[in-house]
Amino acid sequence: MAHQHSIPIIEHSPSTHALKERELKQIKTLPPGSVIGILGSGQLGQMMSQAAHQLGYRVCVYDTIADGPASFVADEMMVGSFEDHEALGRFSKKADVITLEFENIPVSALQILSLKKPVYPGPGVIAICQDRILEKEFLRTHGFPLAPYEIVESAADVKKALFHFNAPCILKTATLGYDGKGQCQLEPGDDTLLAWEGLQTRRAVLEKKISFISEASVITARSLQGEMVTFSLQENIHRNGILDISITSPSFLDSLAAEKLGKAVAGAIGVIGLMTIEFFLLPNGSLLINELAPRPHNSGHHTLESSQTSQFEQAIRAVAGLPLGSTELLHEAVMVNLMGELWENGEPHWEALKGDSQAYLHLYQKKEAKKGRKMGHFTILGEDRAQILCDARRRFENLRKDSH
Ligand code: ATP
Ligand code: MG
């Protein structure tokens, strides 16, 4: 059945989860020179590695591939499968604390690692966040607001649920979905067998399609000591189910409500590290949670330049037992993702970003520019949201224009 969400949100103040004073004393700050182990070698791992270096740490990255973006920055790159317990054991010996840059890591690997070294966020948090069904059930049982959904395990289930909603819906695989992959839209009366077989999964959710006004996200950091801070929230614009642009300070959004939800979720799940919440804003002003990401998030890349502390530095601070940094927003910002298709006709016209010290380009050093692959991003800072959005869009068009 569809779940209704009128239950009030359970509030968890930081102190609810803060540790007792005696325990607090036992938490050691990771000394400079220690090694942060990062699972995953994508761009998030790359930027986490850079932040770790700035804090005086060394980095060992573990992934199944050798030449991911983080491999160019890490002090050491270890290649192995997440099923190879021996290789994971070797990795655990090198790291003083282990964190991750993506949630699709087998929980068994995290459990094995956590027997040797602290793993943050822990296996319990990742188990929830890597499975859409567990994540939705967790949020629902804690009274957090969600889009109506039903768990489906067959084409017949999908048909029944679609009939029940009698409205446009989205079928989403329970595991391994990202950037809108593993999803398909359905209208009442559509061929559910075709949709189900196309998804190639055994477990999924059918979720009602939400007519949102906009999308947003809030990133919360929760430290080893249970301290929590949120970054100011951003509006997110997607293209083909993939994040395209993030803009700071959406005035039409109740930022206090979003931040409160961010802390409530981070506290309830007990994350150590970052927890991102993706939201839908409804016409009546209320927020629904779309999904969680227990790590730095694409929508927070602007914090590298816009905020006192970046999301990457904060992620490292949280797992290293350092005090969390200030999340004060120093400038309004617009972040634009650069996808592989931008390279379709050759190298983009980088001149479009030059001549203004307020445009910051980040390229992730990926070898091949494929359609739908995140190759980099740029961020524009300024004081006026509308103006920098306009500026960012113009620059993006110019990047493309002259590349022919
Ligand atoms: P990512 O990992 O990139 O965040 P994902 O594959 O996990 O993406 P979702 O966040 O669930 O997928 O969905 C991607 C996008 O599709 C959303 O940001 C939103 O634009 C759209 N979308 C998803 N669910 C719904 C819904 N119930 N109603 C309307 N739009 C939706
Ligand atoms: Mg999403």
Tab-separated table of C-alpha atoms and ligand atoms in Angstrom:
chain	number	residue	atom	x	y	z
A	1	MET	CA	0.000	0.000	0.000
A	2	ALA	CA	0.997	3.591	-0.482
A	3	HIS	CA	2.334	5.123	2.662
A	4	GLN	CA	1.006	8.407	3.946
A	5	HIS	CA	3.322	10.660	5.836
A	6	SER	CA	1.435	12.797	8.236
A	7	ILE	CA	3.440	11.532	11.232
A	8	PRO	CA	5.445	14.372	12.782
A	9	ILE	CA	9.179	14.304	12.290
A	10	ILE	CA	11.094	12.882	15.207
A	11	GLU	CA	13.669	15.376	16.290
A	12	HIS	CA	17.112	14.359	17.351
A	13	SER	CA	19.108	17.150	18.832
A	14	PRO	CA	22.870	16.707	18.533
A	15	SER	CA	22.991	15.892	22.231
A	16	THR	CA	20.689	12.873	21.744
A	17	HIS	CA	23.484	11.147	19.937
A	18	ALA	CA	26.442	12.910	21.468
A	19	LEU	CA	28.675	10.629	23.427
A	20	LYS	CA	29.188	10.742	27.161
A	21	GLU	CA	32.066	12.880	28.388
A	22	ARG	CA	34.182	9.855	29.308
A	23	GLU	CA	33.741	8.385	25.831
A	24	LEU	CA	34.468	11.743	24.241
A	25	LYS	CA	37.873	11.811	25.916
A	26	GLN	CA	38.687	8.461	24.345
A	27	ILE	CA	38.092	9.734	20.822
A	28	LYS	CA	41.456	10.504	19.424
A	29	THR	CA	41.972	13.009	16.720
A	30	LEU	CA	43.857	11.418	13.860
A	31	PRO	CA	47.361	12.979	13.955
A	32	PRO	CA	48.834	14.572	10.813
A	33	GLY	CA	50.654	12.023	8.666
A	34	SER	CA	48.004	9.368	9.366
A	35	VAL	CA	46.484	7.558	6.415
A	36	ILE	CA	42.869	7.982	5.387
A	37	GLY	CA	41.687	4.965	3.422
A	38	ILE	CA	39.094	5.808	0.788
A	39	LEU	CA	36.963	3.165	-0.917
A	40	GLY	CA	36.257	4.258	-4.478
A	41	SER	CA	38.396	6.276	-6.880
A	42	GLY	CA	35.930	8.606	-8.621
A	43	GLN	CA	35.861	12.395	-8.582
A	44	LEU	CA	34.409	12.475	-5.068
A	45	GLY	CA	37.362	10.416	-3.855
A	46	GLN	CA	39.686	12.718	-5.787
A	47	MET	CA	38.368	15.830	-4.065
A	48	MET	CA	38.279	14.066	-0.675
A	49	SER	CA	41.938	13.118	-1.199
A	50	GLN	CA	42.869	16.731	-1.966
A	51	ALA	CA	41.076	17.862	1.203
A	52	ALA	CA	42.813	15.161	3.264
A	53	HIS	CA	46.199	16.396	2.005
A	54	GLN	CA	45.330	19.944	3.001
A	55	LEU	CA	44.660	18.684	6.524
A	56	GLY	CA	48.054	16.964	6.633
A	57	TYR	CA	46.893	13.396	6.008
A	58	ARG	CA	48.029	10.805	3.521
A	59	VAL	CA	45.578	8.883	1.388
A	60	CYS	CA	45.318	5.273	0.250
A	61	VAL	CA	42.529	4.625	-2.243
A	62	TYR	CA	41.054	1.169	-2.944
A	63	ASP	CA	39.008	0.416	-6.043
A	64	THR	CA	38.457	-2.189	-8.725
A	65	ILE	CA	40.031	0.018	-11.389
A	66	ALA	CA	43.531	1.521	-11.422
A	67	ASP	CA	43.042	4.832	-13.207
A	68	GLY	CA	40.052	6.528	-11.580
A	69	PRO	CA	40.289	10.287	-10.863
A	70	ALA	CA	41.401	9.728	-7.252
A	71	SER	CA	44.327	7.567	-8.370
A	72	PHE	CA	46.115	10.683	-9.680
A	73	VAL	CA	45.957	12.363	-6.298
A	74	ALA	CA	46.205	9.563	-3.738
A	75	ASP	CA	49.534	8.689	-2.135
A	76	GLU	CA	48.771	5.064	-2.859
A	77	MET	CA	46.292	3.318	-5.120
A	78	MET	CA	45.311	-0.283	-4.390
A	79	VAL	CA	43.425	-2.279	-6.999
A	80	GLY	CA	41.274	-5.183	-5.916
A	81	SER	CA	37.742	-6.445	-5.900
A	82	PHE	CA	35.367	-5.765	-3.026
A	83	GLU	CA	35.027	-9.534	-2.659
A	84	ASP	CA	38.770	-10.089	-2.231
A	85	HIS	CA	39.055	-10.286	1.535
A	86	GLU	CA	42.793	-10.746	1.447
A	87	ALA	CA	43.321	-7.552	-0.567
A	88	LEU	CA	40.881	-5.724	1.696
A	89	GLY	CA	42.930	-6.962	4.645
A	90	ARG	CA	46.089	-5.465	3.118
A	91	PHE	CA	44.255	-2.193	2.546
A	92	SER	CA	43.063	-2.105	6.163
A	93	LYS	CA	46.661	-2.444	7.352
A	94	LYS	CA	47.639	0.708	5.453
A	95	ALA	CA	44.758	2.883	6.634
A	96	ASP	CA	44.215	4.406	10.073
A	97	VAL	CA	40.583	5.165	9.343
A	98	ILE	CA	38.481	4.109	6.354
A	99	THR	CA	35.818	6.105	4.573
A	100	LEU	CA	34.119	5.889	1.189
A	101	GLU	CA	33.060	7.949	-1.773
A	102	PHE	CA	30.183	5.804	-3.028
A	103	GLU	CA	27.591	3.656	-1.332
A	104	ASN	CA	27.476	0.707	-3.705
A	105	ILE	CA	30.127	-1.262	-1.876
A	106	PRO	CA	29.212	-4.753	-0.641
A	107	VAL	CA	28.306	-4.526	3.037
A	108	SER	CA	30.353	-7.695	3.653
A	109	ALA	CA	33.504	-5.791	2.561
A	110	LEU	CA	32.714	-2.984	5.000
A	111	GLN	CA	32.066	-5.473	7.790
A	112	ILE	CA	35.398	-7.187	7.209
A	113	LEU	CA	37.218	-3.859	7.151
A	114	SER	CA	35.482	-2.636	10.280
A	115	LEU	CA	36.880	-5.597	12.225
A	116	LYS	CA	40.334	-4.159	11.541
A	117	LYS	CA	39.937	-0.382	11.411
A	118	PRO	CA	37.189	2.192	12.031
A	119	VAL	CA	34.942	2.500	8.956
A	120	TYR	CA	32.879	5.696	8.672
A	121	PRO	CA	30.056	5.833	7.669
A	122	GLY	CA	29.617	2.350	9.102
A	123	PRO	CA	28.253	-0.780	7.389
A	124	GLY	CA	24.801	-0.277	8.965
A	125	VAL	CA	24.372	3.176	7.417
A	126	ILE	CA	25.617	2.011	4.021
A	127	ALA	CA	23.363	-1.066	4.067
A	128	ILE	CA	20.377	1.269	4.338
A	129	CYS	CA	21.559	3.855	1.804
A	130	GLN	CA	22.531	1.370	-0.909
A	131	ASP	CA	19.090	-0.200	-0.996
A	132	ARG	CA	16.178	2.016	-2.001
A	133	ILE	CA	13.684	-0.217	-0.222
A	134	LEU	CA	15.576	-0.246	3.082
A	135	GLU	CA	16.170	3.502	2.774
A	136	LYS	CA	12.510	4.282	2.171
A	137	GLU	CA	11.398	1.931	4.950
A	138	PHE	CA	13.892	3.544	7.319
A	139	LEU	CA	12.651	7.033	6.471
A	140	ARG	CA	9.008	6.002	6.621
A	141	THR	CA	9.272	4.295	10.016
A	142	HIS	CA	10.985	7.398	11.394
A	143	GLY	CA	8.156	9.574	10.115
A	144	PHE	CA	10.118	11.478	7.490
A	145	PRO	CA	8.110	12.806	4.525
A	146	LEU	CA	8.411	10.744	1.332
A	147	ALA	CA	6.639	10.381	-2.003
A	148	PRO	CA	4.039	7.586	-1.852
A	149	TYR	CA	5.616	4.280	-2.944
A	150	GLU	CA	5.048	0.574	-3.012
A	151	ILE	CA	7.602	-2.233	-2.929
A	152	VAL	CA	7.336	-4.382	-6.064
A	153	GLU	CA	8.904	-7.756	-6.816
A	154	SER	CA	7.223	-8.774	-10.067
A	155	ALA	CA	5.486	-7.360	-13.125
A	156	ALA	CA	2.180	-8.281	-11.475
A	157	ASP	CA	3.117	-6.210	-8.399
A	158	VAL	CA	3.938	-3.256	-10.661
A	159	LYS	CA	0.605	-3.599	-12.432
A	160	LYS	CA	-1.278	-3.694	-9.118
A	161	ALA	CA	0.616	-0.711	-7.700
A	162	LEU	CA	0.190	1.328	-10.881
A	163	PHE	CA	-3.541	0.595	-10.810
A	164	HIS	CA	-3.618	1.634	-7.162
A	165	PHE	CA	-1.859	4.983	-7.767
A	166	ASN	CA	-3.742	5.566	-11.035
A	167	ALA	CA	-1.259	8.343	-11.828
A	168	PRO	CA	2.138	8.724	-13.535
A	169	CYS	CA	4.744	6.787	-11.571
A	170	ILE	CA	8.454	5.997	-11.611
A	171	LEU	CA	9.710	2.444	-11.290
A	172	LYS	CA	13.114	2.404	-9.574
A	173	THR	CA	15.385	-0.558	-9.000
A	174	ALA	CA	16.202	-1.148	-5.318
A	175	THR	CA	19.954	-1.369	-5.825
A	176	LEU	CA	22.729	-0.011	-8.016
A	177	GLY	CA	20.782	2.902	-9.522
A	178	TYR	CA	22.538	6.225	-10.070
A	179	ASP	CA	22.215	9.292	-12.282
A	180	GLY	CA	18.651	8.251	-13.173
A	181	LYS	CA	19.810	4.811	-14.388
A	182	GLY	CA	17.691	1.829	-13.331
A	183	GLN	CA	14.491	3.873	-13.563
A	184	CYS	CA	11.574	4.116	-15.916
A	185	GLN	CA	8.444	6.206	-16.052
A	186	LEU	CA	5.036	4.572	-16.258
A	187	GLU	CA	1.573	5.910	-17.039
A	188	PRO	CA	-1.627	4.097	-15.999
A	189	GLY	CA	-2.322	1.403	-18.593
A	190	ASP	CA	1.323	1.093	-19.707
A	191	ASP	CA	2.852	-2.322	-20.370
A	192	THR	CA	4.227	-3.214	-16.934
A	193	LEU	CA	5.789	-6.496	-18.096
A	194	LEU	CA	7.973	-4.627	-20.574
A	195	ALA	CA	8.976	-2.094	-17.924
A	196	TRP	CA	9.728	-4.768	-15.336
A	197	GLU	CA	11.818	-6.874	-17.684
A	198	GLY	CA	13.679	-3.812	-18.933
A	199	LEU	CA	14.767	-2.994	-15.396
A	200	GLN	CA	16.516	-6.364	-14.921
A	201	THR	CA	15.976	-6.480	-11.195
A	202	ARG	CA	14.195	-8.606	-8.609
A	203	ARG	CA	13.332	-5.827	-6.173
A	204	ALA	CA	12.148	-2.316	-6.929
A	205	VAL	CA	9.829	0.452	-5.796
A	206	LEU	CA	7.028	2.045	-7.725
A	207	GLU	CA	6.916	5.660	-6.682
A	208	LYS	CA	4.294	8.241	-7.515
A	209	LYS	CA	5.625	10.898	-9.862
A	210	ILE	CA	5.742	14.148	-7.926
A	211	SER	CA	4.802	17.475	-9.512
A	212	PHE	CA	7.476	19.400	-7.714
A	213	ILE	CA	8.243	23.086	-8.046
A	214	SER	CA	11.929	22.448	-7.682
A	215	GLU	CA	14.531	20.086	-6.309
A	216	ALA	CA	17.014	20.854	-3.585
A	217	SER	CA	19.557	19.184	-1.352
A	218	VAL	CA	21.069	19.712	2.035
A	219	ILE	CA	24.347	18.235	3.262
A	220	THR	CA	24.803	17.503	6.946
A	221	ALA	CA	28.048	16.556	8.619
A	222	ARG	CA	28.047	14.502	11.797
A	223	SER	CA	31.326	14.015	13.611
A	224	LEU	CA	32.639	11.190	15.735
A	225	GLN	CA	31.631	13.249	18.746
A	226	GLY	CA	28.052	13.527	17.461
A	227	GLU	CA	28.437	17.211	16.579
A	228	MET	CA	26.234	18.163	13.597
A	229	VAL	CA	26.339	21.043	11.133
A	230	THR	CA	24.531	21.576	7.857
A	231	PHE	CA	25.703	23.360	4.754
A	232	SER	CA	23.312	25.928	3.381
A	233	LEU	CA	20.972	24.252	0.975
A	234	GLN	CA	21.010	24.461	-2.806
A	235	GLU	CA	18.468	24.220	-5.576
A	236	ASN	CA	19.240	21.491	-8.129
A	237	ILE	CA	18.240	21.410	-11.764
A	238	HIS	CA	18.415	18.024	-13.498
A	239	ARG	CA	18.688	17.158	-17.158
A	240	ASN	CA	17.766	13.612	-18.249
A	241	GLY	CA	17.745	12.498	-14.600
A	242	ILE	CA	21.312	13.769	-14.046
A	243	LEU	CA	22.258	16.822	-12.029
A	244	ASP	CA	22.966	19.728	-14.360
A	245	ILE	CA	23.137	22.888	-12.226
A	246	SER	CA	23.157	23.677	-8.497
A	247	ILE	CA	22.382	27.158	-7.188
A	248	THR	CA	22.857	28.402	-3.630
A	249	SER	CA	20.261	30.124	-1.432
A	250	PRO	CA	16.927	29.321	-3.076
A	251	SER	CA	14.782	31.987	-1.394
A	252	PHE	CA	11.537	30.110	-2.089
A	253	LEU	CA	12.663	27.217	0.110
A	254	ASP	CA	12.304	26.973	3.843
A	255	SER	CA	15.973	26.479	4.592
A	256	LEU	CA	15.365	26.028	8.313
A	257	ALA	CA	12.953	23.157	7.695
A	258	ALA	CA	15.446	21.547	5.299
A	259	GLU	CA	18.331	21.905	7.731
A	260	LYS	CA	16.206	20.514	10.535
A	261	LEU	CA	15.347	17.509	8.383
A	262	GLY	CA	19.025	17.100	7.472
A	263	LYS	CA	20.072	16.928	11.109
A	264	ALA	CA	17.134	14.745	12.065
A	265	VAL	CA	17.987	12.177	9.379
A	266	ALA	CA	21.735	12.252	10.094
A	267	GLY	CA	21.055	11.779	13.808
A	268	ALA	CA	18.445	9.055	13.344
A	269	ILE	CA	20.645	6.976	11.061
A	270	GLY	CA	23.744	7.688	13.175
A	271	VAL	CA	26.053	8.569	10.310
A	272	ILE	CA	29.646	9.588	10.926
A	273	GLY	CA	30.715	11.642	7.938
A	274	LEU	CA	28.298	13.354	5.584
A	275	MET	CA	24.655	12.702	4.835
A	276	THR	CA	23.055	14.390	1.848
A	277	ILE	CA	19.312	14.597	1.466
A	278	GLU	CA	17.762	15.205	-1.946
A	279	PHE	CA	14.379	16.956	-1.697
A	280	PHE	CA	11.345	17.715	-3.797
A	281	LEU	CA	9.658	21.035	-3.037
A	282	LEU	CA	5.871	20.826	-3.373
A	283	PRO	CA	3.589	23.677	-4.472
A	284	ASN	CA	2.315	24.041	-0.884
A	285	GLY	CA	5.862	24.731	0.306
A	286	SER	CA	6.441	21.398	2.036
A	287	LEU	CA	9.398	19.134	1.369
A	288	LEU	CA	9.522	15.449	0.473
A	289	ILE	CA	12.720	13.442	0.758
A	290	ASN	CA	13.700	11.890	-2.578
A	291	GLU	CA	16.771	9.986	-1.451
A	292	LEU	CA	19.861	9.934	0.748
A	293	ALA	CA	23.552	9.858	-0.094
A	294	PRO	CA	25.962	9.080	2.793
A	295	ARG	CA	28.892	11.013	1.270
A	296	PRO	CA	29.866	14.261	-0.443
A	297	HIS	CA	27.346	15.086	-3.149
A	298	ASN	CA	27.607	16.559	-6.624
A	299	SER	CA	25.307	19.406	-5.566
A	300	GLY	CA	27.816	20.442	-2.886
A	301	HIS	CA	30.809	20.913	-5.190
A	302	HIS	CA	30.385	24.681	-5.047
A	303	THR	CA	31.362	24.576	-1.352
A	304	LEU	CA	34.991	24.253	-2.531
A	305	GLU	CA	34.891	27.962	-3.312
A	306	SER	CA	31.684	29.312	-1.820
A	307	SER	CA	31.942	28.148	1.781
A	308	GLN	CA	34.316	28.568	4.673
A	309	THR	CA	34.797	24.778	4.728
A	310	SER	CA	34.188	22.553	1.719
A	311	GLN	CA	32.045	19.419	1.891
A	312	PHE	CA	35.182	17.368	1.175
A	313	GLU	CA	37.163	18.890	4.036
A	314	GLN	CA	34.161	18.413	6.303
A	315	ALA	CA	33.890	14.722	5.344
A	316	ILE	CA	37.533	14.212	6.291
A	317	ARG	CA	37.217	16.267	9.491
A	318	ALA	CA	34.223	14.193	10.601
A	319	VAL	CA	35.947	10.824	10.194
A	320	ALA	CA	39.319	12.026	11.513
A	321	GLY	CA	37.841	13.213	14.808
A	322	LEU	CA	38.663	16.856	14.054
A	323	PRO	CA	36.248	19.613	15.043
A	324	LEU	CA	33.857	20.342	12.189
A	325	GLY	CA	34.572	23.509	10.210
A	326	SER	CA	32.291	26.490	9.735
A	327	THR	CA	29.788	25.985	6.928
A	328	GLU	CA	29.250	29.700	6.470
A	329	LEU	CA	28.395	30.574	2.876
A	330	LEU	CA	30.823	33.313	1.859
A	331	HIS	CA	29.478	33.832	-1.686
A	332	GLU	CA	26.444	32.848	-3.660
A	333	ALA	CA	27.427	30.227	-6.221
A	334	VAL	CA	26.266	28.366	-9.306
A	335	MET	CA	27.823	25.007	-10.201
A	336	VAL	CA	27.494	23.569	-13.702
A	337	ASN	CA	28.309	19.918	-14.465
A	338	LEU	CA	30.374	19.216	-17.563
A	339	MET	CA	29.188	15.971	-19.119
A	340	GLY	CA	30.980	13.888	-21.750
A	341	GLU	CA	28.728	15.181	-24.540
A	342	LEU	CA	30.407	18.571	-24.221
A	343	TRP	CA	33.465	16.964	-25.869
A	344	GLU	CA	31.411	15.623	-28.787
A	345	ASN	CA	33.002	18.000	-31.273
A	346	GLY	CA	36.415	18.170	-29.705
A	347	GLU	CA	37.859	20.052	-26.762
A	348	PRO	CA	35.457	22.620	-25.250
A	349	HIS	CA	36.320	26.263	-25.764
A	350	TRP	CA	37.878	26.917	-22.372
A	351	GLU	CA	38.373	30.599	-23.204
A	352	ALA	CA	34.722	31.007	-22.189
A	353	LEU	CA	35.741	30.556	-18.549
A	354	LYS	CA	38.748	32.826	-18.678
A	355	GLY	CA	39.038	36.516	-18.021
A	356	ASP	CA	37.154	36.370	-14.772
A	357	SER	CA	38.768	35.241	-11.562
A	358	GLN	CA	35.343	34.247	-10.240
A	359	ALA	CA	34.975	31.162	-12.476
A	360	TYR	CA	36.537	27.957	-11.147
A	361	LEU	CA	37.067	24.949	-13.394
A	362	HIS	CA	37.542	21.405	-12.088
A	363	LEU	CA	38.369	18.585	-14.487
A	364	TYR	CA	38.454	15.056	-13.107
A	365	GLN	CA	41.109	13.697	-15.488
A	366	LYS	CA	38.879	10.975	-16.910
A	367	LYS	CA	40.457	9.488	-20.011
A	368	GLU	CA	37.442	9.114	-22.246
A	369	ALA	CA	34.600	11.606	-22.605
A	370	LYS	CA	31.465	9.482	-22.889
A	371	LYS	CA	27.892	10.672	-23.132
A	372	GLY	CA	26.397	10.889	-19.627
A	373	ARG	CA	29.811	10.714	-17.925
A	374	LYS	CA	30.657	13.472	-15.446
A	375	MET	CA	33.955	14.907	-16.712
A	376	GLY	CA	34.190	17.992	-14.534
A	377	HIS	CA	32.333	21.048	-13.324
A	378	PHE	CA	32.744	24.773	-12.997
A	379	THR	CA	31.563	27.139	-10.319
A	380	ILE	CA	30.758	30.828	-10.618
A	381	LEU	CA	30.715	32.985	-7.505
A	382	GLY	CA	28.908	36.254	-7.039
A	383	GLU	CA	26.464	38.104	-4.881
A	384	ASP	CA	23.313	37.981	-6.981
A	385	ARG	CA	21.847	34.550	-7.580
A	386	ALA	CA	19.924	35.403	-10.749
A	387	GLN	CA	22.872	37.198	-12.261
A	388	ILE	CA	25.376	34.402	-11.667
A	389	LEU	CA	22.925	31.822	-12.981
A	390	CYS	CA	22.628	33.849	-16.158
A	391	ASP	CA	26.415	34.237	-16.313
A	392	ALA	CA	26.977	30.503	-15.758
A	393	ARG	CA	24.520	29.533	-18.510
A	394	ARG	CA	26.090	31.972	-20.946
A	395	ARG	CA	29.554	30.622	-20.244
A	396	PHE	CA	28.356	27.055	-20.671
A	397	GLU	CA	26.846	27.897	-24.062
A	398	ASN	CA	30.099	29.569	-25.071
A	399	LEU	CA	32.088	26.510	-24.031
A	400	ARG	CA	30.102	24.567	-26.599
A	401	LYS	CA	29.699	27.143	-29.306
A	402	ASP	CA	33.289	27.522	-30.372
A	403	SER	CA	34.232	23.877	-30.004
A	404	HIS	CA	32.865	23.078	-33.483
B	1	ATP	P1	21.336	10.249	-8.432
B	1	ATP	O1	22.130	9.144	-7.871
B	1	ATP	O2	21.981	10.938	-9.578
B	1	ATP	O3	20.796	11.212	-7.442
B	1	ATP	P2	19.280	8.295	-8.864
B	1	ATP	O4	19.516	7.439	-10.042
B	1	ATP	O5	19.522	7.727	-7.544
B	1	ATP	O6	20.041	9.619	-9.095
B	1	ATP	P3	16.808	9.659	-8.186
B	1	ATP	O7	17.440	10.701	-7.372
B	1	ATP	O8	15.839	8.779	-7.518
B	1	ATP	O9	17.814	8.749	-8.991
B	1	ATP	O10	16.083	10.338	-9.449
B	1	ATP	C1	16.786	11.123	-10.384
B	1	ATP	C2	15.919	12.302	-10.781
B	1	ATP	O11	14.703	11.836	-11.398
B	1	ATP	C3	15.451	13.149	-9.609
B	1	ATP	O12	16.428	14.068	-9.214
B	1	ATP	C4	14.206	13.792	-10.221
B	1	ATP	O13	14.547	14.835	-11.106
B	1	ATP	C5	13.605	12.659	-11.007
B	1	ATP	N1	12.672	11.902	-10.124
B	1	ATP	C6	12.973	10.843	-9.359
B	1	ATP	N2	11.913	10.420	-8.650
B	1	ATP	C7	10.885	11.229	-8.960
B	1	ATP	C8	9.512	11.317	-8.561
B	1	ATP	N3	8.973	10.467	-7.686
B	1	ATP	N4	8.750	12.298	-9.113
B	1	ATP	C9	9.279	13.170	-10.015
B	1	ATP	N5	10.561	13.140	-10.429
B	1	ATP	C10	11.370	12.196	-9.917
B	2	MG	MG	19.067	11.366	-6.839
